mmCIF file with all atom_site columns, C-alpha atoms in Angstrom:
data_model
loop_
_atom_site.group_PDB
_atom_site.id
_atom_site.type_symbol
_atom_site.label_atom_id
_atom_site.label_alt_id
_atom_site.label_comp_id
_atom_site.label_asym_id
_atom_site.label_entity_id
_atom_site.label_seq_id
_atom_site.pdbx_PDB_ins_code
_atom_site.Cartn_x
_atom_site.Cartn_y
_atom_site.Cartn_z
_atom_site.occupancy
_atom_site.B_iso_or_equiv
_atom_site.pdbx_formal_charge
_atom_site.auth_seq_id
_atom_site.auth_comp_id
_atom_site.auth_asym_id
_atom_site.auth_atom_id
_atom_site.pdbx_PDB_model_num
ATOM 1   C CA . GLY P 1 1   ? 138.672 -28.599 21.339  1.00 54.00 ? 1   GLY P CA 1
ATOM 2   C CA . PRO P 1 2   ? 138.879 -25.100 22.442  1.00 59.00 ? 2   PRO P CA 1
ATOM 3   C CA . GLY P 1 3   ? 137.983 -22.431 19.812  1.00 62.00 ? 3   GLY P CA 1
ATOM 4   C CA . VAL P 1 4   ? 135.812 -24.753 17.656  1.00 59.00 ? 4   VAL P CA 1
ATOM 5   C CA . LEU P 1 5   ? 132.110 -23.642 17.049  1.00 61.00 ? 5   LEU P CA 1
ATOM 6   C CA . LEU P 1 6   ? 129.627 -26.389 17.142  1.00 59.00 ? 6   LEU P CA 1
ATOM 7   C CA . PRO P 1 7   ? 126.481 -26.156 14.958  1.00 61.00 ? 7   PRO P CA 1
ATOM 8   C CA . LEU P 1 8   ? 123.226 -25.435 16.791  1.00 57.00 ? 8   LEU P CA 1
ATOM 9   C CA . PRO P 1 9   ? 120.699 -28.200 16.973  1.00 59.00 ? 9   PRO P CA 1
ATOM 10  C CA . LYS P 1 10  ? 118.144 -28.084 14.127  1.00 59.00 ? 10  LYS P CA 1
ATOM 11  C CA . GLY P 1 11  ? 115.019 -26.209 15.078  1.00 56.00 ? 11  GLY P CA 1
ATOM 12  C CA . ALA P 1 12  ? 116.486 -24.407 18.028  1.00 53.00 ? 12  ALA P CA 1
ATOM 13  C CA . CYS P 1 13  ? 116.472 -20.636 17.845  1.00 53.00 ? 13  CYS P CA 1
ATOM 14  C CA . PRO P 1 14  ? 117.677 -18.519 20.650  1.00 55.00 ? 14  PRO P CA 1
ATOM 15  C CA . GLY P 1 15  ? 115.286 -15.707 21.558  1.00 54.00 ? 15  GLY P CA 1
ATOM 16  C CA . TRP P 1 16  ? 117.722 -12.986 21.009  1.00 55.00 ? 16  TRP P CA 1
ATOM 17  C CA . MET P 1 17  ? 118.120 -14.046 17.380  1.00 62.00 ? 17  MET P CA 1
ATOM 18  C CA . ALA P 1 18  ? 114.374 -13.806 16.231  1.00 65.00 ? 18  ALA P CA 1
ATOM 19  C CA . GLY P 1 19  ? 113.836 -13.123 12.535  1.00 73.00 ? 19  GLY P CA 1
ATOM 20  C CA . ILE P 1 20  ? 111.790 -10.377 10.877  1.00 80.00 ? 20  ILE P CA 1
ATOM 21  C CA . PRO P 1 21  ? 107.977 -11.196 10.700  1.00 81.00 ? 21  PRO P CA 1
ATOM 22  C CA . GLY P 1 22  ? 106.873 -12.379 7.313   1.00 82.00 ? 22  GLY P CA 1
ATOM 23  C CA . HIS P 1 23  ? 104.110 -10.906 5.118   1.00 83.00 ? 23  HIS P CA 1
ATOM 24  C CA . PRO P 1 24  ? 100.452 -11.980 5.817   1.00 83.00 ? 24  PRO P CA 1
ATOM 25  C CA . GLY P 1 25  ? 99.276  -14.856 3.677   1.00 82.00 ? 25  GLY P CA 1
ATOM 26  C CA . HIS P 1 26  ? 96.431  -14.830 1.122   1.00 83.00 ? 26  HIS P CA 1
ATOM 27  C CA . ASN P 1 27  ? 92.826  -15.563 2.222   1.00 84.00 ? 27  ASN P CA 1
ATOM 28  C CA . GLY P 1 28  ? 91.970  -19.171 1.823   1.00 83.00 ? 28  GLY P CA 1
ATOM 29  C CA . THR P 1 29  ? 88.954  -20.456 -0.107  1.00 84.00 ? 29  THR P CA 1
ATOM 30  C CA . PRO P 1 30  ? 85.599  -20.383 1.843   1.00 83.00 ? 30  PRO P CA 1
ATOM 31  C CA . GLY P 1 31  ? 84.828  -23.505 3.722   1.00 82.00 ? 31  GLY P CA 1
ATOM 32  C CA . ARG P 1 32  ? 81.698  -25.609 3.226   1.00 84.00 ? 32  ARG P CA 1
ATOM 33  C CA . ASP P 1 33  ? 78.355  -24.574 4.821   1.00 83.00 ? 33  ASP P CA 1
ATOM 34  C CA . GLY P 1 34  ? 77.969  -25.948 8.258   1.00 81.00 ? 34  GLY P CA 1
ATOM 35  C CA . ARG P 1 35  ? 75.168  -28.258 9.309   1.00 84.00 ? 35  ARG P CA 1
ATOM 36  C CA . ASP P 1 36  ? 71.711  -26.788 10.275  1.00 83.00 ? 36  ASP P CA 1
ATOM 37  C CA . GLY P 1 37  ? 71.492  -26.042 13.915  1.00 83.00 ? 37  GLY P CA 1
ATOM 38  C CA . THR P 1 38  ? 68.842  -27.557 16.144  1.00 85.00 ? 38  THR P CA 1
ATOM 39  C CA . PRO P 1 39  ? 65.439  -25.662 16.194  1.00 86.00 ? 39  PRO P CA 1
ATOM 40  C CA . GLY P 1 40  ? 65.243  -23.023 18.860  1.00 83.00 ? 40  GLY P CA 1
ATOM 41  C CA . GLU P 1 41  ? 62.542  -22.747 21.493  1.00 86.00 ? 41  GLU P CA 1
ATOM 42  C CA . LYS P 1 42  ? 59.040  -21.452 20.470  1.00 86.00 ? 42  LYS P CA 1
ATOM 43  C CA . GLY P 1 43  ? 58.788  -17.709 20.911  1.00 84.00 ? 43  GLY P CA 1
ATOM 44  C CA . GLU P 1 44  ? 56.060  -15.805 22.759  1.00 86.00 ? 44  GLU P CA 1
ATOM 45  C CA . LYS P 1 45  ? 52.700  -15.028 21.040  1.00 87.00 ? 45  LYS P CA 1
ATOM 46  C CA . GLY P 1 46  ? 52.829  -11.741 19.151  1.00 85.00 ? 46  GLY P CA 1
ATOM 47  C CA . ASP P 1 47  ? 50.368  -8.847  19.403  1.00 86.00 ? 47  ASP P CA 1
ATOM 48  C CA . PRO P 1 48  ? 47.086  -9.130  17.328  1.00 87.00 ? 48  PRO P CA 1
ATOM 49  C CA . GLY P 1 49  ? 47.295  -7.583  13.899  1.00 86.00 ? 49  GLY P CA 1
ATOM 50  C CA . LEU P 1 50  ? 45.004  -4.811  12.598  1.00 87.00 ? 50  LEU P CA 1
ATOM 51  C CA . VAL P 1 51  ? 41.454  -5.751  11.461  1.00 88.00 ? 51  VAL P CA 1
ATOM 52  C CA . GLY P 1 52  ? 41.332  -6.173  7.734   1.00 87.00 ? 52  GLY P CA 1
ATOM 53  C CA . PRO P 1 53  ? 38.639  -4.689  5.420   1.00 89.00 ? 53  PRO P CA 1
ATOM 54  C CA . LYS P 1 54  ? 35.172  -6.290  5.356   1.00 89.00 ? 54  LYS P CA 1
ATOM 55  C CA . GLY P 1 55  ? 34.860  -8.978  2.742   1.00 87.00 ? 55  GLY P CA 1
ATOM 56  C CA . ASP P 1 56  ? 32.137  -9.272  0.087   1.00 87.00 ? 56  ASP P CA 1
ATOM 57  C CA . THR P 1 57  ? 28.778  -10.712 1.089   1.00 88.00 ? 57  THR P CA 1
ATOM 58  C CA . GLY P 1 58  ? 28.591  -14.377 0.372   1.00 87.00 ? 58  GLY P CA 1
ATOM 59  C CA . GLU P 1 59  ? 25.845  -16.071 -1.610  1.00 88.00 ? 59  GLU P CA 1
ATOM 60  C CA . THR P 1 60  ? 22.598  -16.885 0.163   1.00 88.00 ? 60  THR P CA 1
ATOM 61  C CA . GLY P 1 61  ? 22.622  -20.370 1.491   1.00 87.00 ? 61  GLY P CA 1
ATOM 62  C CA . VAL P 1 62  ? 19.979  -22.990 0.857   1.00 88.00 ? 62  VAL P CA 1
ATOM 63  C CA . THR P 1 63  ? 16.875  -22.676 3.053   1.00 88.00 ? 63  THR P CA 1
ATOM 64  C CA . GLY P 1 64  ? 17.007  -25.170 5.834   1.00 88.00 ? 64  GLY P CA 1
ATOM 65  C CA . VAL P 1 65  ? 14.368  -27.705 6.679   1.00 89.00 ? 65  VAL P CA 1
ATOM 66  C CA . GLU P 1 66  ? 11.428  -26.326 8.668   1.00 89.00 ? 66  GLU P CA 1
ATOM 67  C CA . GLY P 1 67  ? 11.821  -27.088 12.302  1.00 89.00 ? 67  GLY P CA 1
ATOM 68  C CA . PRO P 1 68  ? 9.233   -28.727 14.522  1.00 91.00 ? 68  PRO P CA 1
ATOM 69  C CA . ARG P 1 69  ? 6.223   -26.709 15.613  1.00 89.00 ? 69  ARG P CA 1
ATOM 70  C CA . GLY P 1 70  ? 6.703   -25.002 18.954  1.00 89.00 ? 70  GLY P CA 1
ATOM 71  C CA . PHE P 1 71  ? 4.413   -25.084 21.922  1.00 89.00 ? 71  PHE P CA 1
ATOM 72  C CA . PRO P 1 72  ? 1.520   -22.568 22.034  1.00 89.00 ? 72  PRO P CA 1
ATOM 73  C CA . GLY P 1 73  ? 2.358   -19.292 23.722  1.00 89.00 ? 73  GLY P CA 1
ATOM 74  C CA . THR P 1 74  ? 0.534   -17.898 26.690  1.00 90.00 ? 74  THR P CA 1
ATOM 75  C CA . PRO P 1 75  ? -2.671  -15.987 25.825  1.00 91.00 ? 75  PRO P CA 1
ATOM 76  C CA . GLY P 1 76  ? -2.290  -12.233 25.615  1.00 90.00 ? 76  GLY P CA 1
ATOM 77  C CA . ARG P 1 77  ? -4.189  -9.675  27.625  1.00 91.00 ? 77  ARG P CA 1
ATOM 78  C CA . LYS P 1 78  ? -7.759  -8.889  26.702  1.00 90.00 ? 78  LYS P CA 1
ATOM 79  C CA . GLY P 1 79  ? -8.002  -5.888  24.412  1.00 89.00 ? 79  GLY P CA 1
ATOM 80  C CA . GLU P 1 80  ? -9.903  -2.699  25.040  1.00 88.00 ? 80  GLU P CA 1
ATOM 81  C CA . PRO P 1 81  ? -13.555 -2.660  23.966  1.00 85.00 ? 81  PRO P CA 1
ATOM 82  C CA . GLY P 1 82  ? -13.913 -1.516  20.372  1.00 79.00 ? 82  GLY P CA 1
ATOM 83  C CA . GLU P 1 83  ? -16.261 1.101   19.039  1.00 76.00 ? 83  GLU P CA 1
ATOM 84  C CA . SER P 1 84  ? -19.729 -0.074  18.203  1.00 70.00 ? 84  SER P CA 1
ATOM 85  C CA . ALA P 1 85  ? -20.371 -0.668  14.529  1.00 73.00 ? 85  ALA P CA 1
ATOM 86  C CA . TYR P 1 86  ? -22.215 2.172   12.830  1.00 73.00 ? 86  TYR P CA 1
ATOM 87  C CA . VAL P 1 87  ? -24.383 1.463   9.839   1.00 75.00 ? 87  VAL P CA 1
ATOM 88  C CA . HIS P 1 88  ? -24.355 4.354   7.390   1.00 80.00 ? 88  HIS P CA 1
ATOM 89  C CA . ARG P 1 89  ? -27.765 5.079   5.956   1.00 87.00 ? 89  ARG P CA 1
ATOM 90  C CA . SER P 1 90  ? -29.103 7.265   3.192   1.00 93.00 ? 90  SER P CA 1
ATOM 91  C CA . ALA P 1 91  ? -32.803 7.712   2.513   1.00 94.00 ? 91  ALA P CA 1
ATOM 92  C CA . PHE P 1 92  ? -35.327 10.341  1.538   1.00 96.00 ? 92  PHE P CA 1
ATOM 93  C CA . SER P 1 93  ? -39.038 10.663  0.756   1.00 96.00 ? 93  SER P CA 1
ATOM 94  C CA . VAL P 1 94  ? -40.503 13.700  -1.024  1.00 96.00 ? 94  VAL P CA 1
ATOM 95  C CA . GLY P 1 95  ? -43.623 14.855  -2.844  1.00 93.00 ? 95  GLY P CA 1
ATOM 96  C CA . LEU P 1 96  ? -45.039 17.627  -5.037  1.00 89.00 ? 96  LEU P CA 1
ATOM 97  C CA . GLU P 1 97  ? -46.981 20.566  -3.628  1.00 87.00 ? 97  GLU P CA 1
ATOM 98  C CA . SER P 1 98  ? -47.908 21.866  -7.079  1.00 82.00 ? 98  SER P CA 1
ATOM 99  C CA . ARG P 1 99  ? -49.287 20.127  -10.178 1.00 76.00 ? 99  ARG P CA 1
ATOM 100 C CA . ILE P 1 100 ? -47.176 22.315  -12.440 1.00 76.00 ? 100 ILE P CA 1
ATOM 101 C CA . THR P 1 101 ? -43.950 20.701  -13.721 1.00 80.00 ? 101 THR P CA 1
ATOM 102 C CA . VAL P 1 102 ? -41.446 21.996  -16.265 1.00 84.00 ? 102 VAL P CA 1
ATOM 103 C CA . PRO P 1 103 ? -40.389 19.482  -18.942 1.00 87.00 ? 103 PRO P CA 1
ATOM 104 C CA . ASN P 1 104 ? -36.760 18.424  -19.551 1.00 89.00 ? 104 ASN P CA 1
ATOM 105 C CA . VAL P 1 105 ? -35.438 19.703  -16.191 1.00 91.00 ? 105 VAL P CA 1
ATOM 106 C CA . PRO P 1 106 ? -35.312 17.924  -12.819 1.00 93.00 ? 106 PRO P CA 1
ATOM 107 C CA . ILE P 1 107 ? -38.621 17.953  -10.932 1.00 92.00 ? 107 ILE P CA 1
ATOM 108 C CA . ARG P 1 108 ? -38.233 19.948  -7.733  1.00 93.00 ? 108 ARG P CA 1
ATOM 109 C CA . PHE P 1 109 ? -40.065 18.118  -4.945  1.00 92.00 ? 109 PHE P CA 1
ATOM 110 C CA . THR P 1 110 ? -40.703 20.690  -2.249  1.00 91.00 ? 110 THR P CA 1
ATOM 111 C CA . LYS P 1 111 ? -42.809 18.592  0.137   1.00 94.00 ? 111 LYS P CA 1
ATOM 112 C CA . ILE P 1 112 ? -40.257 16.807  2.350   1.00 95.00 ? 112 ILE P CA 1
ATOM 113 C CA . PHE P 1 113 ? -41.451 13.705  4.221   1.00 96.00 ? 113 PHE P CA 1
ATOM 114 C CA . TYR P 1 114 ? -37.981 12.479  5.210   1.00 96.00 ? 114 TYR P CA 1
ATOM 115 C CA . ASN P 1 115 ? -34.523 13.858  4.465   1.00 95.00 ? 115 ASN P CA 1
ATOM 116 C CA . LEU P 1 116 ? -32.572 13.455  7.715   1.00 93.00 ? 116 LEU P CA 1
ATOM 117 C CA . GLN P 1 117 ? -29.162 13.088  6.034   1.00 93.00 ? 117 GLN P CA 1
ATOM 118 C CA . ASN P 1 118 ? -29.887 16.004  3.631   1.00 94.00 ? 118 ASN P CA 1
ATOM 119 C CA . HIS P 1 119 ? -28.816 13.906  0.645   1.00 96.00 ? 119 HIS P CA 1
ATOM 120 C CA . TYR P 1 120 ? -31.785 15.178  -1.372  1.00 96.00 ? 120 TYR P CA 1
ATOM 121 C CA . ASP P 1 121 ? -31.362 18.793  -2.513  1.00 95.00 ? 121 ASP P CA 1
ATOM 122 C CA . GLY P 1 122 ? -34.756 20.516  -2.707  1.00 92.00 ? 122 GLY P CA 1
ATOM 123 C CA . THR P 1 123 ? -33.307 23.494  -4.607  1.00 93.00 ? 123 THR P CA 1
ATOM 124 C CA . THR P 1 124 ? -32.136 21.350  -7.552  1.00 94.00 ? 124 THR P CA 1
ATOM 125 C CA . GLY P 1 125 ? -34.479 18.366  -7.258  1.00 94.00 ? 125 GLY P CA 1
ATOM 126 C CA . LYS P 1 126 ? -31.507 15.972  -7.279  1.00 96.00 ? 126 LYS P CA 1
ATOM 127 C CA . PHE P 1 127 ? -30.382 13.233  -4.893  1.00 97.00 ? 127 PHE P CA 1
ATOM 128 C CA . HIS P 1 128 ? -26.616 13.366  -4.185  1.00 96.00 ? 128 HIS P CA 1
ATOM 129 C CA . CYS P 1 129 ? -24.872 10.102  -3.333  1.00 96.00 ? 129 CYS P CA 1
ATOM 130 C CA . ASN P 1 130 ? -22.557 10.448  -0.314  1.00 94.00 ? 130 ASN P CA 1
ATOM 131 C CA . ILE P 1 131 ? -22.327 6.753   0.612   1.00 93.00 ? 131 ILE P CA 1
ATOM 132 C CA . PRO P 1 132 ? -21.456 4.277   -2.173  1.00 94.00 ? 132 PRO P CA 1
ATOM 133 C CA . GLY P 1 133 ? -23.680 1.241   -2.470  1.00 93.00 ? 133 GLY P CA 1
ATOM 134 C CA . LEU P 1 134 ? -26.878 -0.216  -3.859  1.00 95.00 ? 134 LEU P CA 1
ATOM 135 C CA . TYR P 1 135 ? -29.932 2.078   -3.832  1.00 96.00 ? 135 TYR P CA 1
ATOM 136 C CA . TYR P 1 136 ? -33.616 1.422   -4.404  1.00 96.00 ? 136 TYR P CA 1
ATOM 137 C CA . PHE P 1 137 ? -35.629 4.238   -5.999  1.00 96.00 ? 137 PHE P CA 1
ATOM 138 C CA . SER P 1 138 ? -39.391 4.268   -6.510  1.00 95.00 ? 138 SER P CA 1
ATOM 139 C CA . TYR P 1 139 ? -41.901 6.897   -7.577  1.00 93.00 ? 139 TYR P CA 1
ATOM 140 C CA . HIS P 1 140 ? -45.694 7.123   -7.888  1.00 90.00 ? 140 HIS P CA 1
ATOM 141 C CA . ILE P 1 141 ? -47.587 9.504   -10.167 1.00 85.00 ? 141 ILE P CA 1
ATOM 142 C CA . THR P 1 142 ? -51.222 10.573  -10.190 1.00 83.00 ? 142 THR P CA 1
ATOM 143 C CA . VAL P 1 143 ? -52.325 11.577  -13.672 1.00 79.00 ? 143 VAL P CA 1
ATOM 144 C CA . TYR P 1 144 ? -54.635 14.611  -14.037 1.00 75.00 ? 144 TYR P CA 1
ATOM 145 C CA . LEU P 1 145 ? -56.056 16.088  -17.220 1.00 76.00 ? 145 LEU P CA 1
ATOM 146 C CA . LYS P 1 146 ? -53.270 15.036  -19.646 1.00 79.00 ? 146 LYS P CA 1
ATOM 147 C CA . ASP P 1 147 ? -50.790 12.316  -20.527 1.00 82.00 ? 147 ASP P CA 1
ATOM 148 C CA . VAL P 1 148 ? -47.566 12.047  -18.534 1.00 85.00 ? 148 VAL P CA 1
ATOM 149 C CA . LYS P 1 149 ? -44.064 10.922  -19.509 1.00 90.00 ? 149 LYS P CA 1
ATOM 150 C CA . VAL P 1 150 ? -41.462 10.692  -16.756 1.00 91.00 ? 150 VAL P CA 1
ATOM 151 C CA . SER P 1 151 ? -37.896 9.430   -16.790 1.00 93.00 ? 151 SER P CA 1
ATOM 152 C CA . LEU P 1 152 ? -35.492 8.682   -13.944 1.00 94.00 ? 152 LEU P CA 1
ATOM 153 C CA . TYR P 1 153 ? -31.945 9.931   -14.585 1.00 95.00 ? 153 TYR P CA 1
ATOM 154 C CA . LYS P 1 154 ? -28.555 8.941   -13.232 1.00 96.00 ? 154 LYS P CA 1
ATOM 155 C CA . LYS P 1 155 ? -25.587 11.116  -14.227 1.00 92.00 ? 155 LYS P CA 1
ATOM 156 C CA . ASP P 1 156 ? -27.351 12.658  -17.263 1.00 88.00 ? 156 ASP P CA 1
ATOM 157 C CA . LYS P 1 157 ? -28.491 9.262   -18.559 1.00 93.00 ? 157 LYS P CA 1
ATOM 158 C CA . ALA P 1 158 ? -32.118 8.099   -18.489 1.00 93.00 ? 158 ALA P CA 1
ATOM 159 C CA . MET P 1 159 ? -32.321 4.803   -16.607 1.00 93.00 ? 159 MET P CA 1
ATOM 160 C CA . LEU P 1 160 ? -36.108 4.296   -16.508 1.00 92.00 ? 160 LEU P CA 1
ATOM 161 C CA . PHE P 1 161 ? -39.148 5.584   -18.448 1.00 90.00 ? 161 PHE P CA 1
ATOM 162 C CA . THR P 1 162 ? -42.785 5.720   -17.375 1.00 90.00 ? 162 THR P CA 1
ATOM 163 C CA . TYR P 1 163 ? -45.655 6.702   -19.660 1.00 87.00 ? 163 TYR P CA 1
ATOM 164 C CA . ASP P 1 164 ? -49.311 6.959   -18.682 1.00 85.00 ? 164 ASP P CA 1
ATOM 165 C CA . GLN P 1 165 ? -52.167 8.104   -20.896 1.00 82.00 ? 165 GLN P CA 1
ATOM 166 C CA . TYR P 1 166 ? -54.902 10.330  -19.522 1.00 77.00 ? 166 TYR P CA 1
ATOM 167 C CA . GLN P 1 167 ? -58.444 8.991   -19.778 1.00 79.00 ? 167 GLN P CA 1
ATOM 168 C CA . GLU P 1 168 ? -61.303 11.458  -19.561 1.00 77.00 ? 168 GLU P CA 1
ATOM 169 C CA . LYS P 1 169 ? -63.220 11.565  -16.280 1.00 75.00 ? 169 LYS P CA 1
ATOM 170 C CA . ASN P 1 170 ? -60.734 9.142   -14.721 1.00 77.00 ? 170 ASN P CA 1
ATOM 171 C CA . VAL P 1 171 ? -57.821 9.629   -12.282 1.00 75.00 ? 171 VAL P CA 1
ATOM 172 C CA . ASP P 1 172 ? -55.000 7.278   -13.131 1.00 80.00 ? 172 ASP P CA 1
ATOM 173 C CA . GLN P 1 173 ? -51.875 6.114   -11.305 1.00 82.00 ? 173 GLN P CA 1
ATOM 174 C CA . ALA P 1 174 ? -48.423 5.318   -12.699 1.00 83.00 ? 174 ALA P CA 1
ATOM 175 C CA . SER P 1 175 ? -45.291 4.163   -10.872 1.00 89.00 ? 175 SER P CA 1
ATOM 176 C CA . GLY P 1 176 ? -41.764 2.953   -11.409 1.00 92.00 ? 176 GLY P CA 1
ATOM 177 C CA . SER P 1 177 ? -38.925 1.503   -9.342  1.00 94.00 ? 177 SER P CA 1
ATOM 178 C CA . VAL P 1 178 ? -35.324 0.490   -9.938  1.00 95.00 ? 178 VAL P CA 1
ATOM 179 C CA . LEU P 1 179 ? -32.161 -0.691  -8.143  1.00 96.00 ? 179 LEU P CA 1
ATOM 180 C CA . LEU P 1 180 ? -29.062 1.368   -8.926  1.00 96.00 ? 180 LEU P CA 1
ATOM 181 C CA . HIS P 1 181 ? -25.474 1.026   -7.792  1.00 96.00 ? 181 HIS P CA 1
ATOM 182 C CA . LEU P 1 182 ? -24.116 4.483   -7.004  1.00 96.00 ? 182 LEU P CA 1
ATOM 183 C CA . GLU P 1 183 ? -20.657 5.880   -6.306  1.00 95.00 ? 183 GLU P CA 1
ATOM 184 C CA . VAL P 1 184 ? -19.912 8.993   -4.272  1.00 95.00 ? 184 VAL P CA 1
ATOM 185 C CA . GLY P 1 185 ? -20.808 12.058  -6.335  1.00 94.00 ? 185 GLY P CA 1
ATOM 186 C CA . ASP P 1 186 ? -23.483 10.359  -8.496  1.00 96.00 ? 186 ASP P CA 1
ATOM 187 C CA . GLN P 1 187 ? -26.787 12.226  -8.837  1.00 97.00 ? 187 GLN P CA 1
ATOM 188 C CA . VAL P 1 188 ? -30.294 10.840  -9.433  1.00 97.00 ? 188 VAL P CA 1
ATOM 189 C CA . TRP P 1 189 ? -33.450 12.758  -10.332 1.00 96.00 ? 189 TRP P CA 1
ATOM 190 C CA . LEU P 1 190 ? -36.840 12.602  -12.066 1.00 94.00 ? 190 LEU P CA 1
ATOM 191 C CA . GLN P 1 191 ? -37.934 14.787  -14.930 1.00 93.00 ? 191 GLN P CA 1
ATOM 192 C CA . VAL P 1 192 ? -40.856 15.129  -17.321 1.00 90.00 ? 192 VAL P CA 1
ATOM 193 C CA . TYR P 1 193 ? -39.855 14.637  -20.951 1.00 82.00 ? 193 TYR P CA 1
ATOM 194 C CA . GLY P 1 194 ? -41.516 15.379  -24.259 1.00 69.00 ? 194 GLY P CA 1
#
């Protein structure tokens, strides 16, 4: 009837009668991890990195098997003509101009038959070796009036002795020869001894 208020339907709220907003609620517990996503597309190639330091030298490897022999090469050009071979020589031939000789010193032969290389020194009576090698020395003596004793020296050492005895009213001959190996600087001479 008139003047009686009817209750509003449950759940209906007129807009002009809105309530005061409530306080925010507490954060809920974290949810479970989601599933892995699908792989993305391959990216572009990056820029080259910086060159690293040089590494240590490795151990030497095993020598490989020798390969097959190659074909002969083409002949080279003919060379220039070489110098002609020169044979070095050393020789001398001398004699005495006086019968007088001094004992125990080199005999000075002043009569020069051949001394083209000047290896014999007439002022000292000695032969000076300038070319190393094998040398042949020989000497011949005519004996007058008295006995003769002669020795051939090499570097202050007697290498050969010759003795001849004088016989009255007779001219005698004595000789000697020897092969000597000489080095540069060696000296050879004859001298009367005794």
